[in-house]
């Protein structure tokens, strides 16, 4: 079933997919275990005239066993999940590239700081719905919104973050593979929510150089 | 206080009741329960129809609806381009423009109407179908009967609670007919989309949505106060707390949850209404407010609300499971404590709806731990249900089939929840169809199967007649099969990255390969919808023409089966005295395999 996941191209996506698979296998085993017992009991203990059921009100030892087992199990899952979350959303690595993305009904406005790497200067370049980044570089996205809440979603990067009006949120990624990928909006943002779409171009170093030269020829 | 009320009712009973006071403004908890049931069933049908429209749009995006879309009227008016552009202007000015041509021009569900559809499908199902039936109907009907008393503690408040809910429903339905269409910001109503006409194009629809939910909250508060008071003060002699059926326990806990959670929703709704109508900016960043505040308040209510929907199902399932397994429930006290821990933990997990919202990610980490912890009581309940089946003598009646479906589907719904509790995995599946699959496994696979089971089970006590069990079996199997065919593939869509709340998945390249799954789901959903016609027919037919029922058709232990069928005003011929627990099945040294609670061992 997990074959349906879109191809992962981000560094931390590997960790998300690992957790996804891990929980998938664990929950499958639990489900088969519970469903197996249920079906077995349903067949074995189906109604027979004249038979009486076992007169039992439970078993405290079993209660303690399955309570502590599930507690340990789920808390272990939380502990295993924590480092990936910390890496992706809390401990951001130093950026190689910074792009400011402003969401609006129903576009992603990508603002590039230009060669001086400073926003708010004359060489800033704004492109609608197209995000150009180099491969194997840490990219910081300064995420903003002009109107309602949007959610910046790049399935292939395993990246999702709501964009809030009045706040700037920094997210990061490092793409491992070149290509063209889609950037839908994942949070309901109005009648144009469906169809709100940008594109991510992950360039090879040479292509990225060419893209820079094309847009900032004088530098 | 309560004693006075009871004598008051008895006093009234002596007067001959007019139709008005017997069927409309009745004080009798059983009649009020039936009123809630009727309201809930009507809204269930409406909510289901909205779901069918949603599925049409997703299976066949932007194609005209069958039948409606191809009618002459549509072929004529639908081709006028201007209609689309001026969709919401001059609502009733032109006589040729009626509600249908304005809402779905050309028979095509546009994105505006689509947003209203899923918003209202969820709102109606949660607040107007499942809550009125599981909490309103079963709560009113079962609490007095199961704890062995004559009526609710506050019968007048009870009557008021229903009629307030009725007014709330009218206000909500009204929203469909105002210019600008009904609320379209999702059932979660996140501002600024929900707080500003400018952003959504929805004007009074959203206001009415807010006002209606406030009214429903008042109704729920009145019900909650009543349930709590009744359970605490009016239990029959010998009915200790730990002899109460788990259904009563679940409703007791639900009432406490509602009492604590609804004021928070009410305050959030008030702020939203102020933002919309009187220019405050609680949730608007440009005015110094914060849109995240709404999410905190909403989910502080919203997560307990999820348990409001599932806890009564858990209670009902426990009762039905024990009755038809002919075996005491496994770990009664563990079941009670599990429900209490769910209720307590339910108040500290709301942040798991907001992992990607921009809330401090460190806070997300703590919410991950509390969310994982809440899986424990759910697991305890599941294992106890399983333990109940071991060594049982299982009768596969229609209520039991629905109960077994509840248990197995709840297991899937619970396990799929673990994925989103893990914050890194949630980054990917948040706001995708994975969430939609999860919530429907819990609320349809869970609450709805318990609801069906409960209706089949208590129908004879309510109406004095049994439902047709052949139709019941057909309905169950069709529902079970098509439920899974509809909602299981949604997990796959979610894994593929299919966002929630998009009107046309074909607009995205990476979703196009999965469109056949959407089409498959749509066909399954239509079949699921058709199966419910059997249920509704069975329900209304059996009410008048069903086979007359005896007092205790299922040979069950709890007190409602001690009362005559249907129970008269005042319920019991003599006040029952309770000698034992509710699940004494298969008691050794007894000829019958059941032991009613009012019989001395």
Coordinates of C-alpha atoms in Angstrom, one line a residue, chain B:
Chain B
X1 CA -35.5 19.4 44.2
X2 CA -35.6 16.2 42.1
X3 CA -38.3 14.7 44.3
X4 CA -40.5 17.7 43.7
X5 CA -40.1 17.3 40.0
X6 CA -41.0 13.7 40.0
X7 CA -44.2 14.4 41.9
X8 CA -44.9 17.2 39.5
X9 CA -44.8 14.8 36.6
X10 CA -47.0 12.3 38.4
X11 CA -49.5 15.0 39.0
X12 CA -49.6 15.9 35.4
X13 CA -50.0 12.3 34.4
X14 CA -53.5 12.2 35.8
X15 CA -54.7 14.8 33.4
X16 CA -55.7 13.6 30.0
X17 CA -52.9 14.6 27.6
X18 CA -53.7 16.5 24.5
X19 CA -51.9 15.6 21.3
X20 CA -50.0 18.8 21.8
X21 CA -48.6 17.9 25.1
X22 CA -48.1 14.2 24.3
X23 CA -46.3 14.4 21.0
X24 CA -45.1 17.9 20.6
X25 CA -44.2 19.6 23.8
X26 CA -43.9 16.4 25.8
X27 CA -42.0 16.2 29.1
X28 CA -41.7 12.5 28.8
X29 CA -38.1 11.4 28.3
X30 CA -39.1 8.6 25.9
X31 CA -41.1 11.0 23.6
X32 CA -38.3 13.5 23.7
X33 CA -35.9 10.7 22.7
X34 CA -38.1 9.8 19.8
X35 CA -38.2 13.4 18.7
X36 CA -34.4 13.5 18.8
X37 CA -34.3 10.3 16.8
X38 CA -36.6 11.7 14.1
X39 CA -34.6 14.9 13.9
X40 CA -31.4 12.9 13.8
X41 CA -32.7 10.5 11.1
X42 CA -33.9 13.3 8.9
X43 CA -30.6 15.1 9.2
X44 CA -28.8 11.8 8.6
X45 CA -30.6 11.5 5.3
X46 CA -29.8 15.1 4.3
X47 CA -26.1 14.7 5.4
X48 CA -25.9 11.5 3.4
X49 CA -27.3 13.1 0.3
X50 CA -24.7 15.9 0.6
X51 CA -22.1 13.2 0.7
X52 CA -23.4 11.7 -2.5
X53 CA -23.0 15.1 -4.2
X54 CA -19.5 15.4 -2.9
X55 CA -18.7 11.9 -4.3
X56 CA -20.2 12.8 -7.6
X57 CA -17.9 15.8 -8.0
X58 CA -14.8 13.9 -6.9
X59 CA -15.5 10.8 -9.1
X60 CA -16.6 12.8 -12.1
X61 CA -15.1 16.3 -11.6
X62 CA -17.1 19.1 -13.2
X63 CA -19.4 16.9 -15.1
X64 CA -23.1 17.8 -14.8
X65 CA -25.1 15.9 -12.2
X66 CA -27.2 13.0 -13.5
X67 CA -30.9 13.6 -13.8
X68 CA -30.9 17.2 -12.3
X69 CA -28.1 18.3 -14.5
X70 CA -29.8 17.1 -17.7
X71 CA -33.3 18.4 -17.0
X72 CA -34.7 20.8 -19.5
X73 CA -34.5 23.7 -17.1
X74 CA -30.8 23.1 -16.9
X75 CA -30.2 22.7 -20.5
X76 CA -31.8 26.1 -20.9
X77 CA -30.4 28.2 -18.1
X78 CA -27.2 26.3 -17.6
X79 CA -25.9 27.5 -20.9
X80 CA -26.2 31.1 -20.1
X81 CA -22.7 32.2 -19.2
X82 CA -23.8 35.2 -17.3
X83 CA -25.4 33.0 -14.7
X84 CA -22.1 31.8 -13.5
X85 CA -20.5 35.2 -13.2
X86 CA -23.4 36.8 -11.5
X87 CA -23.9 33.8 -9.4
X88 CA -24.7 35.5 -6.1
X89 CA -26.0 38.8 -7.4
X90 CA -29.7 39.7 -7.6
X91 CA -30.8 36.5 -5.9
X92 CA -34.5 36.6 -6.5
X93 CA -34.7 39.4 -9.0
X94 CA -35.0 37.3 -12.1
X95 CA -37.9 34.9 -12.0
X96 CA -36.1 32.4 -14.1
X97 CA -33.3 32.0 -11.6
X98 CA -34.3 29.6 -8.9
X99 CA -32.3 28.1 -6.1
X100 CA -31.0 25.2 -8.2
X101 CA -29.8 27.3 -11.2
X102 CA -28.1 29.7 -8.8
X103 CA -26.3 27.0 -6.8
X104 CA -25.4 24.5 -9.4
X105 CA -25.4 26.4 -12.7
X106 CA -25.6 24.0 -15.6
X107 CA -26.0 21.1 -13.2
X108 CA -22.3 21.3 -12.4
X109 CA -21.2 21.4 -8.8
X110 CA -18.8 24.3 -8.8
X111 CA -16.0 24.8 -6.3
X112 CA -18.1 27.3 -4.3
X113 CA -20.9 24.9 -3.8
X114 CA -18.5 22.0 -3.3
X115 CA -16.9 23.9 -0.4
X116 CA -20.4 24.3 1.1
X117 CA -21.1 20.7 0.5
X118 CA -18.3 19.2 2.6
X119 CA -18.6 21.9 5.2
X120 CA -22.3 21.1 5.7
X121 CA -21.9 17.3 5.3
X122 CA -19.6 17.3 8.3
X123 CA -21.5 19.9 10.3
X124 CA -24.8 18.2 9.8
X125 CA -23.5 14.7 10.5
X126 CA -21.7 15.6 13.6
X127 CA -24.0 18.2 15.3
X128 CA -27.4 17.3 13.8
X129 CA -27.3 13.5 13.1
X130 CA -24.9 11.6 15.3
X131 CA -25.1 13.8 18.4
X132 CA -28.9 14.0 18.4
X133 CA -29.2 10.2 17.9
X134 CA -26.4 8.9 20.1
X135 CA -26.5 11.5 22.8
X136 CA -30.0 13.0 22.5
X137 CA -32.1 10.0 21.6
X138 CA -30.2 7.2 23.4
X139 CA -29.3 9.4 26.3
X140 CA -32.8 10.4 26.9
X141 CA -34.4 7.1 26.3
X142 CA -31.9 4.9 28.1
X143 CA -30.7 6.8 31.2
X144 CA -33.9 6.8 33.2
X145 CA -34.8 3.3 32.0
X146 CA -31.4 1.8 32.7
X147 CA -30.9 3.3 36.1
X148 CA -34.5 2.5 37.0
X149 CA -36.2 5.8 37.5
X150 CA -39.3 7.5 36.2
X151 CA -38.0 10.3 34.1
X152 CA -35.2 12.8 33.8
X153 CA -34.4 15.1 36.8
X154 CA -35.6 18.2 34.9
X155 CA -38.3 17.2 32.4
X156 CA -39.1 20.7 31.4
X157 CA -35.5 21.5 30.7
X158 CA -35.4 18.3 28.7
X159 CA -38.3 19.4 26.5
X160 CA -36.7 22.8 26.1
X161 CA -33.4 21.1 25.1
X162 CA -35.0 19.4 22.2
X163 CA -36.9 22.4 21.0
X164 CA -33.8 24.6 21.2
X165 CA -32.0 21.9 19.1
X166 CA -34.9 22.0 16.7
X167 CA -34.6 25.8 16.3
X168 CA -30.9 25.4 15.9
X169 CA -31.5 22.9 13.0
X170 CA -33.9 25.3 11.3
X171 CA -31.3 28.1 11.5
X172 CA -28.7 25.8 10.1
X173 CA -31.0 24.7 7.2
X174 CA -31.9 28.3 6.5
X175 CA -28.3 28.9 5.6
X176 CA -28.7 26.9 2.4
X177 CA -31.1 29.5 1.0
X178 CA -29.4 32.8 1.7
X179 CA -27.5 34.8 -1.0
X180 CA -23.8 33.8 -1.0
X181 CA -24.6 30.2 -0.2
X182 CA -24.0 28.3 3.0
X183 CA -20.9 28.2 5.1
X184 CA -17.9 27.1 3.1
X185 CA -14.9 27.2 5.4
X186 CA -15.0 23.6 6.5
X187 CA -16.6 22.2 9.6
X188 CA -13.6 23.5 11.5
X189 CA -14.3 27.1 10.2
X190 CA -10.7 28.4 10.3
X191 CA -10.5 32.1 10.2
X192 CA -9.6 34.4 8.4
X193 CA -11.4 32.4 5.7
X194 CA -14.5 32.1 8.0
X195 CA -14.2 35.5 9.5
X196 CA -14.3 37.6 6.4
X197 CA -16.8 37.8 3.6
X198 CA -14.1 39.3 1.4
X199 CA -12.1 36.0 1.5
X200 CA -14.8 33.5 1.1
X201 CA -17.7 35.2 -0.6
X202 CA -20.0 33.6 2.0
X203 CA -22.1 36.2 3.8
X204 CA -25.0 35.2 6.0
X205 CA -24.4 31.5 5.4
X206 CA -21.4 31.6 7.7
X207 CA -23.2 33.8 10.3
X208 CA -26.1 31.4 10.4
X209 CA -23.7 28.5 10.8
X210 CA -22.2 30.3 13.8
X211 CA -25.5 31.2 15.4
X212 CA -26.9 27.7 14.8
X213 CA -24.0 26.0 16.5
X214 CA -24.3 28.4 19.4
X215 CA -28.0 27.4 19.8
X216 CA -27.1 23.7 19.5
X217 CA -24.5 24.3 22.2
X218 CA -27.2 25.7 24.5
X219 CA -29.3 22.7 23.8
X220 CA -26.4 20.3 24.6
X221 CA -25.7 22.1 27.8
X222 CA -29.2 21.7 29.0
X223 CA -29.1 18.0 28.1
X224 CA -25.7 17.6 29.8
X225 CA -26.9 19.2 33.1
X226 CA -29.9 17.0 33.0
X227 CA -28.0 13.7 32.3
X228 CA -25.5 14.4 35.1
X229 CA -28.1 15.3 37.7
X230 CA -30.3 12.3 36.8
X231 CA -27.4 9.8 37.0
X232 CA -26.0 11.2 40.2
X233 CA -29.3 11.6 42.0
X234 CA -32.0 9.3 40.6
X235 CA -30.5 5.8 40.4
X236 CA -32.9 3.1 41.7
X237 CA -32.3 1.4 45.0
X238 CA -29.2 -0.8 44.8
X239 CA -28.0 0.8 41.5
X240 CA -24.5 1.7 42.6
X241 CA -22.2 3.5 40.2
X242 CA -20.5 0.2 39.5
X243 CA -23.7 -1.6 38.7
X244 CA -24.6 0.9 36.0
X245 CA -24.6 -0.4 32.4
X246 CA -21.6 0.9 30.4
X247 CA -23.9 2.8 28.1
X248 CA -25.0 4.9 31.1
X249 CA -21.4 5.3 32.1
X250 CA -20.5 6.5 28.6
X251 CA -23.3 9.0 28.5
X252 CA -22.4 10.2 31.9
X253 CA -18.9 10.9 30.8
X254 CA -20.1 12.4 27.5
X255 CA -22.3 14.8 29.5
X256 CA -19.3 15.9 31.6
X257 CA -17.2 16.4 28.4
X258 CA -20.0 18.5 26.8
X259 CA -20.4 20.6 30.0
X260 CA -16.6 21.4 30.0
X261 CA -16.0 21.7 26.2
X262 CA -19.0 23.6 24.9
X263 CA -18.5 26.9 26.7
X264 CA -15.1 27.0 25.0
X265 CA -16.7 26.6 21.6
X266 CA -19.4 29.1 22.5
X267 CA -16.7 31.7 23.3
X268 CA -14.8 31.0 20.1
X269 CA -18.0 31.3 18.1
X270 CA -18.9 34.5 19.8
X271 CA -15.5 36.0 18.9
X272 CA -15.9 34.8 15.3
X273 CA -19.3 36.4 15.0
X274 CA -18.0 39.6 16.5
X275 CA -15.2 39.5 13.9
X276 CA -17.7 39.1 11.1
X277 CA -20.4 41.5 12.2
X278 CA -18.9 44.2 14.3
X279 CA -15.4 44.5 13.1
X280 CA -13.4 43.1 16.0
X281 CA -10.2 41.3 15.1
X282 CA -9.8 38.5 17.5
X283 CA -8.7 36.2 14.7
X284 CA -7.4 38.8 12.3
X285 CA -3.6 39.4 12.2
X286 CA -4.0 42.7 10.5
X287 CA -6.0 44.0 13.5
X288 CA -3.6 42.5 16.1
X289 CA -5.4 39.2 16.6
X290 CA -4.3 35.7 15.8
X291 CA -5.8 33.1 13.6
X292 CA -4.2 30.3 15.6
X293 CA -6.2 31.3 18.6
X294 CA -9.3 30.0 16.9
X295 CA -7.6 26.7 16.3
X296 CA -6.6 26.3 19.9
X297 CA -10.1 27.1 21.1
X298 CA -11.9 25.1 18.5
X299 CA -9.8 22.0 19.0
X300 CA -10.0 22.3 22.8
X301 CA -13.6 21.7 22.2
X302 CA -13.2 19.7 19.0
X303 CA -11.1 16.9 20.4
X304 CA -13.4 16.1 23.4
X305 CA -16.2 16.4 20.8
X306 CA -14.7 13.5 18.9
X307 CA -15.0 11.4 22.0
X308 CA -18.5 12.7 22.5
X309 CA -19.2 11.0 19.1
X310 CA -17.4 7.7 19.9
X311 CA -17.9 7.1 23.7
X312 CA -21.7 6.4 23.5
X313 CA -20.8 4.0 20.7
X314 CA -18.3 2.3 23.0
X315 CA -20.9 2.1 25.7
X316 CA -23.6 0.7 23.4
X317 CA -21.2 -1.8 21.9
X318 CA -20.2 -3.0 25.3
X319 CA -23.8 -3.6 26.3
X320 CA -24.7 -5.3 23.1
X321 CA -21.6 -7.4 22.9
X322 CA -22.1 -8.8 26.4
X323 CA -25.8 -9.5 25.8
X324 CA -25.3 -11.4 22.6
X325 CA -22.1 -13.1 23.7
X326 CA -24.2 -14.3 26.6
X327 CA -21.2 -13.6 28.8
X328 CA -20.3 -10.9 31.4
X329 CA -18.3 -8.1 29.9
X330 CA -14.6 -8.6 30.3
X331 CA -13.1 -6.2 32.8
X332 CA -16.1 -4.0 33.7
X333 CA -14.1 -1.7 35.9
X334 CA -11.2 -1.5 33.4
X335 CA -13.8 -0.4 30.8
X336 CA -15.1 2.4 33.1
X337 CA -11.6 3.6 34.0
X338 CA -10.6 3.5 30.3
X339 CA -13.5 5.7 29.4
X340 CA -12.6 8.1 32.3
X341 CA -9.0 8.3 31.1
X342 CA -10.1 8.9 27.5
X343 CA -12.2 11.8 28.8
X344 CA -9.4 13.3 30.9
X345 CA -6.7 12.8 28.3
X346 CA -9.1 14.0 25.6
X347 CA -8.6 17.5 27.0
X348 CA -4.8 17.6 26.6
X349 CA -4.4 16.3 23.0
X350 CA -6.1 19.0 21.0
X351 CA -2.8 20.2 19.6
X352 CA -2.4 17.1 17.4
X353 CA -4.8 18.7 15.0
X354 CA -2.3 21.6 14.8
X355 CA 1.1 20.0 14.3
X356 CA 1.5 21.8 10.9
X357 CA -0.4 24.9 11.9
X358 CA 2.5 27.1 12.9
X359 CA 2.1 26.3 16.5
X360 CA 5.5 26.1 18.3
X361 CA 6.9 22.8 17.1
X362 CA 8.3 22.1 20.6
X363 CA 4.7 22.1 21.8
X364 CA 3.9 19.7 19.0
X365 CA 6.4 17.3 20.6
X366 CA 4.5 17.3 23.9
X367 CA 1.2 16.8 22.1
X368 CA 2.6 13.8 20.4
X369 CA 3.3 12.1 23.7
X370 CA -0.2 12.9 25.1
X371 CA -1.7 11.7 21.9
X372 CA 0.2 8.5 21.9
X373 CA -0.9 8.0 25.5
X374 CA -4.6 8.3 24.6
X375 CA -4.2 5.2 22.4
X376 CA -3.8 3.2 25.6
X377 CA -7.3 3.3 27.0
X378 CA -8.7 2.7 23.5
X379 CA -6.5 -0.4 23.3
X380 CA -7.7 -1.5 26.7
X381 CA -11.3 -1.3 25.6
X382 CA -10.5 -3.3 22.4
X383 CA -8.8 -6.1 24.3
X384 CA -11.6 -6.2 26.8
X385 CA -14.1 -6.6 24.0
X386 CA -12.0 -9.4 22.6
X387 CA -11.8 -11.0 26.1
X388 CA -15.6 -10.8 26.2
X389 CA -15.8 -13.0 23.1
X390 CA -13.5 -15.7 24.5
X391 CA -15.5 -18.6 25.9
X392 CA -18.8 -16.9 24.9
X393 CA -21.9 -18.3 23.3
X394 CA -22.3 -15.8 20.5
X395 CA -25.7 -15.1 18.9
X396 CA -25.2 -13.4 15.6
X397 CA -28.3 -11.2 15.7
X398 CA -28.5 -8.0 13.6
X399 CA -27.5 -5.8 16.6
X400 CA -24.6 -8.1 17.3
X401 CA -23.4 -8.0 13.7
X402 CA -23.3 -4.2 13.9
X403 CA -21.5 -4.4 17.2
X404 CA -18.8 -6.7 15.9
X405 CA -18.4 -4.3 12.9
X406 CA -18.1 -1.5 15.4
X407 CA -15.3 -3.3 17.2
X408 CA -13.3 -4.3 14.1
X409 CA -13.8 -0.9 12.3
X410 CA -12.8 0.9 15.5
X411 CA -9.6 -1.1 15.6
X412 CA -8.7 0.1 12.1
X413 CA -9.7 3.7 12.9
X414 CA -7.7 3.6 16.1
X415 CA -4.6 2.1 14.5
X416 CA -4.7 4.6 11.6
X417 CA -4.7 7.3 14.2
X418 CA -1.2 6.3 15.4
X419 CA 0.2 7.4 12.0
X420 CA -0.9 11.0 12.5
X421 CA 0.1 11.0 16.2
X422 CA 3.7 10.5 15.1
X423 CA 4.5 14.2 14.2
X424 CA 6.9 13.5 11.4
X425 CA 4.5 11.1 9.6
X426 CA 1.8 13.7 10.1
X427 CA 3.8 16.2 8.1
X428 CA 2.9 14.2 5.1
X429 CA -0.6 12.9 5.8
X430 CA -2.0 16.0 7.5
X431 CA -4.8 17.5 5.5
X432 CA -4.8 14.5 3.1
X433 CA -7.5 11.8 2.5
X434 CA -5.7 9.7 5.1
X435 CA -7.3 11.9 7.7
X436 CA -10.7 11.6 5.9
X437 CA -10.3 7.8 5.9
X438 CA -9.4 7.9 9.6
X439 CA -12.3 10.0 10.8
X440 CA -14.8 8.0 8.8
X441 CA -13.5 4.7 10.2
X442 CA -14.0 6.2 13.7
X443 CA -17.2 8.0 13.1
X444 CA -18.9 5.8 10.5
X445 CA -17.2 2.5 11.3
X446 CA -17.4 3.3 15.0
X447 CA -20.3 5.6 15.9
X448 CA -22.6 4.7 13.0
X449 CA -22.4 1.0 13.4
X450 CA -23.1 1.4 17.1
X451 CA -25.9 3.7 16.2
X452 CA -27.4 1.1 13.8
X453 CA -26.9 -1.7 16.4
X454 CA -28.5 0.4 19.1
X455 CA -31.5 1.2 17.0
X456 CA -32.1 -2.4 16.0
X457 CA -31.6 -3.4 19.6
X458 CA -33.8 -0.8 21.4
X459 CA -36.3 -0.3 18.7
X460 CA -38.7 -2.9 20.2
X461 CA -38.6 -1.1 23.6
X462 CA -39.1 2.3 21.9
X463 CA -42.0 1.5 19.6
X464 CA -43.3 -1.8 21.0
X465 CA -42.5 -3.5 17.6
X466 CA -39.4 -5.1 16.3
X467 CA -37.6 -4.2 13.1
X468 CA -37.5 -6.7 10.2
X469 CA -34.3 -8.8 10.8
X470 CA -34.0 -10.1 7.2
X471 CA -33.9 -6.6 5.9
X472 CA -31.6 -5.8 8.8
X473 CA -29.1 -8.5 7.7
X474 CA -29.2 -7.3 4.1
X475 CA -28.7 -3.7 5.3
X476 CA -25.8 -4.7 7.6
X477 CA -23.9 -6.7 5.0
X478 CA -24.3 -4.1 2.3
X479 CA -23.3 -1.4 4.7
X480 CA -20.3 -3.3 5.9
X481 CA -19.0 -4.2 2.5
X482 CA -19.6 -0.8 0.8
X483 CA -18.4 1.1 3.9
X484 CA -15.0 -0.6 3.5
X485 CA -15.1 -0.2 -0.2
X486 CA -15.8 3.5 0.2
X487 CA -13.4 4.5 3.0
X488 CA -10.6 2.0 2.8
X489 CA -9.3 3.3 -0.5
X490 CA -9.2 6.8 1.0
X491 CA -6.1 5.7 2.9
X492 CA -4.4 5.0 -0.4
X493 CA -5.4 8.4 -1.8
X494 CA -4.0 9.9 1.4
X495 CA -0.7 8.0 1.0
X496 CA -0.6 9.3 -2.6
X497 CA -0.8 12.8 -1.2
X498 CA -4.4 13.6 -2.2
X499 CA -5.4 16.7 -0.3
X500 CA -8.7 17.1 1.5
X501 CA -11.3 19.6 0.4
X502 CA -10.2 19.9 -3.2
X503 CA -13.0 20.0 -5.7
X504 CA -11.1 18.6 -8.6
X505 CA -8.2 16.3 -8.2
X506 CA -7.6 16.2 -11.9
X507 CA -6.0 19.7 -11.6
X508 CA -2.9 18.0 -10.2
X509 CA -0.6 15.9 -12.3
X510 CA 0.5 13.6 -9.5
X511 CA -3.1 12.8 -8.6
X512 CA -4.3 11.9 -12.0
X513 CA -3.1 8.3 -11.9
X514 CA -5.3 7.8 -8.9
X515 CA -8.5 9.1 -10.3
X516 CA -9.8 5.6 -10.9
X517 CA -9.7 5.1 -7.2
X518 CA -11.8 8.2 -6.7
X519 CA -14.3 6.8 -9.2
X520 CA -14.3 3.5 -7.5
X521 CA -15.0 5.2 -4.1
X522 CA -17.8 7.2 -5.7
X523 CA -19.5 4.1 -7.0
X524 CA -19.1 2.4 -3.7
X525 CA -20.4 5.4 -1.9
X526 CA -23.5 5.4 -4.0
X527 CA -24.1 1.7 -3.2
X528 CA -23.5 2.5 0.5
X529 CA -26.1 5.3 0.1
X530 CA -28.6 2.9 -1.5
X531 CA -28.1 0.4 1.3
X532 CA -29.4 3.0 3.7
X533 CA -32.7 3.2 1.9
X534 CA -33.3 -0.4 3.2
X535 CA -32.6 0.8 6.7
X536 CA -34.9 3.9 6.5
X537 CA -37.7 1.8 4.9
X538 CA -37.3 -0.8 7.6
X539 CA -37.3 1.8 10.3
X540 CA -40.5 3.6 9.3
X541 CA -42.3 0.5 8.2
X542 CA -41.6 -1.4 11.4
X543 CA -42.7 1.6 13.5
X544 CA -46.2 0.9 12.4
X545 CA -46.3 -2.6 10.9
X546 CA -43.5 -4.4 12.7
X547 CA -44.0 -7.5 14.7
X548 CA -45.3 -6.8 18.2
X549 CA -42.5 -7.3 20.7
X550 CA -42.5 -8.9 24.1
X551 CA -41.0 -7.1 27.2
X552 CA -37.6 -8.7 27.0
X553 CA -37.0 -10.0 23.4
X554 CA -33.2 -10.3 23.7
X555 CA -33.3 -11.9 27.2
X556 CA -31.1 -9.1 28.5
X557 CA -30.3 -8.1 32.1
X558 CA -30.5 -4.3 32.2
X559 CA -33.5 -2.5 33.7
X560 CA -35.1 -1.1 30.6
X561 CA -36.1 -4.7 29.7
X562 CA -37.9 -5.0 33.1
X563 CA -40.2 -2.2 32.1
X564 CA -43.3 -3.0 30.0
X565 CA -43.0 -2.6 26.2
X566 CA -43.4 0.2 25.3
X567 CA -42.8 1.7 28.7
X568 CA -45.8 3.8 30.0
X569 CA -45.4 7.3 31.4
X570 CA -43.4 6.7 34.6
X571 CA -41.7 3.7 33.1
X572 CA -41.9 1.0 35.8
X573 CA -45.0 -0.6 37.3
X574 CA -43.2 -0.8 40.6
X575 CA -39.9 1.0 41.4
X576 CA -37.2 -1.6 40.6
X577 CA -34.6 -2.6 43.2
X578 CA -31.2 -3.7 41.9
X579 CA -29.4 -6.7 43.2
X580 CA -26.5 -7.2 40.8
X581 CA -24.4 -6.0 37.9
X582 CA -25.7 -5.5 34.4
X583 CA -23.8 -8.3 32.7
X584 CA -24.7 -11.4 34.6
X585 CA -24.9 -13.8 31.7
X586 CA -24.2 -17.5 31.9
X587 CA -24.4 -17.6 35.7
X588 CA -23.8 -21.2 36.8
X589 CA -26.5 -23.1 38.7
X590 CA -29.2 -21.2 36.9
X591 CA -31.5 -22.5 34.3
X592 CA -31.6 -19.4 32.1
X593 CA -28.4 -18.0 30.9
X594 CA -29.3 -14.5 32.0
X595 CA -30.0 -12.8 35.4
X596 CA -31.9 -9.5 35.3
X597 CA -30.5 -6.8 37.6
X598 CA -33.7 -6.7 39.6
X599 CA -33.7 -10.4 40.5
X600 CA -32.1 -11.6 43.7
X601 CA -29.6 -14.3 43.0

